[in-house]
């Protein structure tokens, strides 16, 4: 009798070792690094299509490093490198989501695929109103995380405009101490947000 | 009335904010992670801490992980018939 999927009981379990486990056992990352990466993954999963979760981003990034698809430069830390890979995966998911709706097609526009977010911006930033709305919503959610923290909100707005730390400080006359204190509060808030257990 | 109009598209602004906040998280110290976990009542030094769910431990099972609750044949639904064409309504 041929075995088909219907013969597999629904409660059958199989042990799958997550790439994050492998990275930990190979000493590529520490447990604390994994928590950093979890927070970063949850951050980058904001505004992604609903079928892509933060753990997909994280495990895919680790898999790419483990399989050698992404090679880490020696002078870059593993966490920073994996964060960059997740950022790149995020861009890819957004691009695919746009293409799925037939918009932002680089071939249609007669151009090569944009390589950088800046080029992406120049290409056609308002090509997909639905994604723009979703991004605006996510931005507002991020601002709400820091509601009541004036300096933190000034930093967020400055980042959104592409300002550097010096420019943000100069624009709002924020002292270095106040700026650094706000960054510390923001980090703690973001980690708290990142360590919660939901899938977003 | 506002003097200037913010022309930065939301997607670009979100990308910039995420990149900036990512940098903060990369630089976060172990102590900051421990303190943030304590705020949530988690002890990251404890084996099996909930902080590692999704990273080292799997998510708790939900009913939809075990049964196809959203994919029941229409004929199984109360009073449902395959040829009723509910989708068109």
Coordinates of C-alpha atoms in Angstrom, one line a residue:
Chain A
X1 CA 0.0 0.0 0.0
X2 CA 1.6 3.3 -1.0
X3 CA 2.3 5.7 1.8
X4 CA 0.7 9.1 1.3
X5 CA 0.5 12.1 3.6
X6 CA -2.9 10.9 4.8
X7 CA -1.2 8.0 6.5
X8 CA 0.9 10.2 8.7
X9 CA -1.0 10.8 11.9
X10 CA -1.5 14.5 12.6
X11 CA 0.2 14.2 16.0
X12 CA 3.4 12.8 14.5
X13 CA 6.4 14.7 15.6
X14 CA 9.9 15.0 14.2
X15 CA 12.9 16.6 15.8
X16 CA 14.1 19.5 13.7
X17 CA 17.2 21.3 14.9
X18 CA 16.8 25.0 14.3
X19 CA 19.7 26.9 12.6
X20 CA 19.9 29.1 15.7
X21 CA 20.7 25.9 17.8
X22 CA 23.4 25.0 15.4
X23 CA 24.9 28.5 15.4
X24 CA 25.0 28.4 19.2
X25 CA 26.5 24.9 19.4
X26 CA 29.2 26.0 16.9
X27 CA 29.9 29.0 19.1
X28 CA 29.1 31.4 16.3
X29 CA 26.8 33.3 18.7
X30 CA 26.2 33.4 22.4
X31 CA 22.8 33.0 24.1
X32 CA 22.8 36.8 24.7
X33 CA 23.5 37.3 21.0
X34 CA 20.5 35.2 20.1
X35 CA 18.3 37.5 22.3
X36 CA 19.8 40.5 20.5
X37 CA 19.1 38.9 17.2
X38 CA 15.5 38.0 18.3
X39 CA 14.9 41.7 19.0
X40 CA 16.4 42.8 15.7
X41 CA 14.4 40.1 13.8
X42 CA 11.2 41.3 15.4
X43 CA 12.1 44.9 14.4
X44 CA 12.8 43.9 10.8
X45 CA 9.6 41.9 10.6
X46 CA 7.6 45.1 10.9
X47 CA 5.7 45.9 7.8
X48 CA 6.5 42.6 6.1
X49 CA 3.8 40.5 4.4
X50 CA 1.8 38.5 7.0
X51 CA 3.2 35.2 5.8
X52 CA 6.8 36.2 6.9
X53 CA 7.4 36.1 10.6
X54 CA 10.4 37.3 12.5
X55 CA 11.6 33.8 13.2
X56 CA 11.6 33.1 9.5
X57 CA 13.9 36.1 9.0
X58 CA 16.2 35.1 11.8
X59 CA 16.5 31.4 10.9
X60 CA 16.9 32.2 7.2
X61 CA 19.7 34.7 8.0
X62 CA 21.5 32.1 10.2
X63 CA 21.0 29.4 7.5
X64 CA 22.6 31.6 4.9
X65 CA 25.6 32.1 7.0
X66 CA 25.9 28.4 8.0
X67 CA 25.6 27.3 4.4
X68 CA 28.1 29.8 3.2
X69 CA 25.7 31.8 1.0
X70 CA 26.7 34.9 3.0
X71 CA 30.3 35.2 4.0
X72 CA 31.0 37.3 7.0
X73 CA 33.9 39.8 6.7
X74 CA 36.5 39.4 9.4
X75 CA 36.1 42.9 10.7
X76 CA 32.3 42.7 11.2
X77 CA 30.8 41.2 14.3
X78 CA 28.5 38.2 13.9
X79 CA 25.4 40.0 15.3
X80 CA 26.0 43.0 13.2
X81 CA 26.5 40.8 10.1
X82 CA 23.3 38.7 10.8
X83 CA 21.4 42.0 11.4
X84 CA 22.5 43.1 7.9
X85 CA 21.5 39.8 6.3
X86 CA 18.0 40.2 7.9
X87 CA 17.8 43.7 6.6
X88 CA 18.6 42.5 3.2
X89 CA 16.1 39.6 3.4
X90 CA 13.5 42.2 4.5
X91 CA 14.1 44.2 1.4
X92 CA 13.8 41.1 -0.7
X93 CA 10.4 40.2 0.9
X94 CA 9.1 43.6 0.3
X95 CA 10.2 43.6 -3.3
X96 CA 8.6 40.3 -3.9
X97 CA 5.4 41.5 -2.3
X98 CA 5.4 44.5 -4.7
X99 CA 6.1 42.3 -7.7
X100 CA 3.3 40.0 -6.6
X101 CA 0.9 42.8 -7.2
X102 CA 2.5 43.7 -10.5
X103 CA 3.9 47.0 -9.3
X104 CA 7.4 48.3 -9.0
X105 CA 8.5 45.9 -11.7
X106 CA 12.1 47.0 -12.6
X107 CA 11.8 45.4 -16.1
X108 CA 8.6 47.4 -16.7
X109 CA 10.4 50.5 -15.7
X110 CA 13.3 49.6 -17.9
X111 CA 15.8 49.5 -15.0
X112 CA 17.9 47.0 -13.2
X113 CA 16.8 45.8 -9.8
X114 CA 17.6 48.5 -7.2
X115 CA 20.6 47.5 -5.0
X116 CA 20.2 50.0 -2.2
X117 CA 17.3 51.5 -0.3
X118 CA 18.3 54.9 -1.7
X119 CA 18.1 53.7 -5.2
X120 CA 14.8 52.0 -4.3
X121 CA 13.6 55.4 -3.1
X122 CA 14.6 57.0 -6.4
X123 CA 12.9 54.3 -8.4
X124 CA 9.3 54.8 -7.4
X125 CA 8.7 55.3 -3.7
X126 CA 4.9 55.6 -4.0
X127 CA 4.4 52.7 -6.4
X128 CA 2.4 50.7 -3.9
X129 CA 0.0 52.7 -1.8
X130 CA -1.0 49.7 0.3
X131 CA 2.6 49.1 1.4
X132 CA 3.0 52.8 2.0
X133 CA 0.0 52.7 4.3
X134 CA 1.3 49.7 6.1
X135 CA 4.7 51.3 6.6
X136 CA 3.1 54.5 7.9
X137 CA 1.1 52.3 10.4
X138 CA 4.3 50.5 11.5
X139 CA 6.1 53.9 11.9
X140 CA 3.3 55.1 14.1
X141 CA 3.4 51.9 16.2
X142 CA 7.2 52.5 16.7
X143 CA 6.5 56.0 17.8
X144 CA 3.9 54.8 20.2
X145 CA 6.5 52.6 21.9
X146 CA 8.2 55.8 22.9
X147 CA 5.1 57.8 23.6
X148 CA 5.8 60.4 26.3
X149 CA 9.6 60.3 25.8
X150 CA 10.2 63.6 23.9
X151 CA 13.8 63.0 23.1
X152 CA 13.2 59.5 21.9
X153 CA 10.5 60.7 19.6
X154 CA 12.8 63.4 18.3
X155 CA 15.4 60.8 17.6
X156 CA 12.8 58.6 15.7
X157 CA 11.7 61.6 13.6
X158 CA 15.3 62.5 12.9
X159 CA 16.1 58.9 11.8
X160 CA 13.0 58.9 9.6
X161 CA 14.3 62.0 7.9
X162 CA 17.7 60.5 7.4
X163 CA 19.5 62.8 9.9
X164 CA 22.7 61.8 11.7
X165 CA 22.9 61.8 15.5
X166 CA 24.8 65.2 15.4
X167 CA 22.1 66.7 13.2
X168 CA 19.3 65.5 15.5
X169 CA 21.1 66.9 18.5
X170 CA 21.7 70.2 16.8
X171 CA 18.2 70.6 15.5
X172 CA 16.5 70.0 18.9
X173 CA 19.4 71.3 21.1
X174 CA 19.8 68.0 22.9
X175 CA 22.9 67.6 25.0
X176 CA 25.0 64.5 24.5
X177 CA 24.1 63.2 27.9
X178 CA 20.4 63.5 27.3
X179 CA 20.8 62.0 23.8
X180 CA 22.7 59.0 25.2
X181 CA 20.2 58.5 28.0
X182 CA 17.3 58.5 25.5
X183 CA 19.1 55.9 23.4
X184 CA 19.5 53.8 26.5
X185 CA 15.8 54.0 27.3
X186 CA 15.0 53.2 23.7
X187 CA 17.3 50.1 23.7
X188 CA 15.6 48.8 26.9
X189 CA 12.2 49.4 25.4
X190 CA 13.1 47.7 22.1
X191 CA 14.6 44.7 23.9
X192 CA 11.5 44.4 26.1
X193 CA 9.4 44.5 22.9
X194 CA 11.7 42.0 21.3
X195 CA 11.7 39.4 24.1
X196 CA 7.9 39.0 24.2
X197 CA 6.8 35.7 23.0
X198 CA 4.2 36.4 20.3
X199 CA 4.7 36.1 16.6
X200 CA 3.8 39.8 16.0
Chain B
X1 CA -0.5 75.4 9.3
X2 CA 2.7 73.5 8.8
X3 CA 5.4 75.4 6.9
X4 CA 7.0 72.3 5.4
X5 CA 5.7 69.2 4.0
X6 CA 7.4 65.9 4.8
X7 CA 8.0 64.3 1.5
X8 CA 9.8 61.2 2.7
X9 CA 7.7 58.2 1.6
X10 CA 6.7 56.1 4.7
X11 CA 8.5 53.0 3.4
X12 CA 11.8 54.9 3.1
X13 CA 11.2 56.5 6.5
X14 CA 10.5 53.1 8.1
X15 CA 13.6 51.6 6.5
X16 CA 15.7 54.4 7.9
X17 CA 14.2 54.1 11.4
X18 CA 14.6 50.3 11.4
X19 CA 18.3 50.7 10.3
X20 CA 18.9 53.2 13.1
X21 CA 17.2 51.1 15.8
X22 CA 19.0 48.0 14.5
X23 CA 22.3 49.6 15.3
X24 CA 21.1 50.3 18.8
X25 CA 20.2 46.7 19.4
X26 CA 23.4 45.4 17.9
X27 CA 25.3 47.6 20.5
X28 CA 23.0 46.6 23.4
X29 CA 25.0 45.3 26.4
X30 CA 24.3 42.0 28.1
X31 CA 23.2 43.9 31.2
X32 CA 20.7 45.9 29.3
X33 CA 19.2 42.6 27.9
X34 CA 19.0 41.1 31.4
X35 CA 17.3 44.2 32.8
X36 CA 14.8 44.4 30.0
X37 CA 14.0 40.7 30.5
X38 CA 13.6 41.3 34.3
X39 CA 11.0 44.0 33.4
X40 CA 9.0 41.2 31.8
X41 CA 9.6 38.8 34.7
X42 CA 12.0 36.7 32.7
X43 CA 15.3 35.4 33.9
X44 CA 17.5 34.9 30.9
X45 CA 20.0 32.9 33.0
X46 CA 17.4 30.3 33.8
X47 CA 17.3 27.2 31.6
X48 CA 14.2 27.2 29.5
X49 CA 13.5 30.9 29.9
X50 CA 10.6 32.2 27.8
X51 CA 12.9 34.8 26.4
X52 CA 14.3 32.1 24.1
X53 CA 11.0 31.1 22.6
X54 CA 11.3 31.2 18.9
X55 CA 15.1 31.1 19.1
X56 CA 16.0 28.0 21.0
X57 CA 12.6 26.7 21.9
X58 CA 9.6 26.3 19.7
X59 CA 6.4 28.3 20.1
X60 CA 3.8 26.7 22.3
X61 CA 1.4 24.6 20.2
X62 CA -1.8 26.2 19.1
X63 CA -5.0 24.4 18.0
X64 CA -4.3 25.4 14.4
X65 CA -0.8 23.9 14.5
X66 CA -2.4 20.5 15.1
X67 CA -5.7 20.7 13.2
X68 CA -6.5 22.4 10.0
X69 CA -9.2 24.5 11.6
X70 CA -9.3 27.0 8.8
X71 CA -9.4 24.4 6.0
X72 CA -12.4 22.3 6.8
X73 CA -14.3 21.2 3.8
X74 CA -17.4 23.3 3.4
X75 CA -19.5 20.1 3.5
X76 CA -18.4 19.7 7.1
X77 CA -19.7 23.0 8.2
X78 CA -23.2 23.1 9.8
X79 CA -25.7 23.2 7.0
X80 CA -22.9 23.6 4.4
X81 CA -23.0 22.2 0.9
X82 CA -20.2 22.3 -1.6
X83 CA -22.4 23.6 -4.4
X84 CA -23.9 26.5 -2.5
X85 CA -21.5 29.1 -3.8
X86 CA -21.0 31.0 -0.5
X87 CA -18.0 32.7 -1.9
X88 CA -20.0 34.6 -4.5
X89 CA -22.2 36.1 -1.8

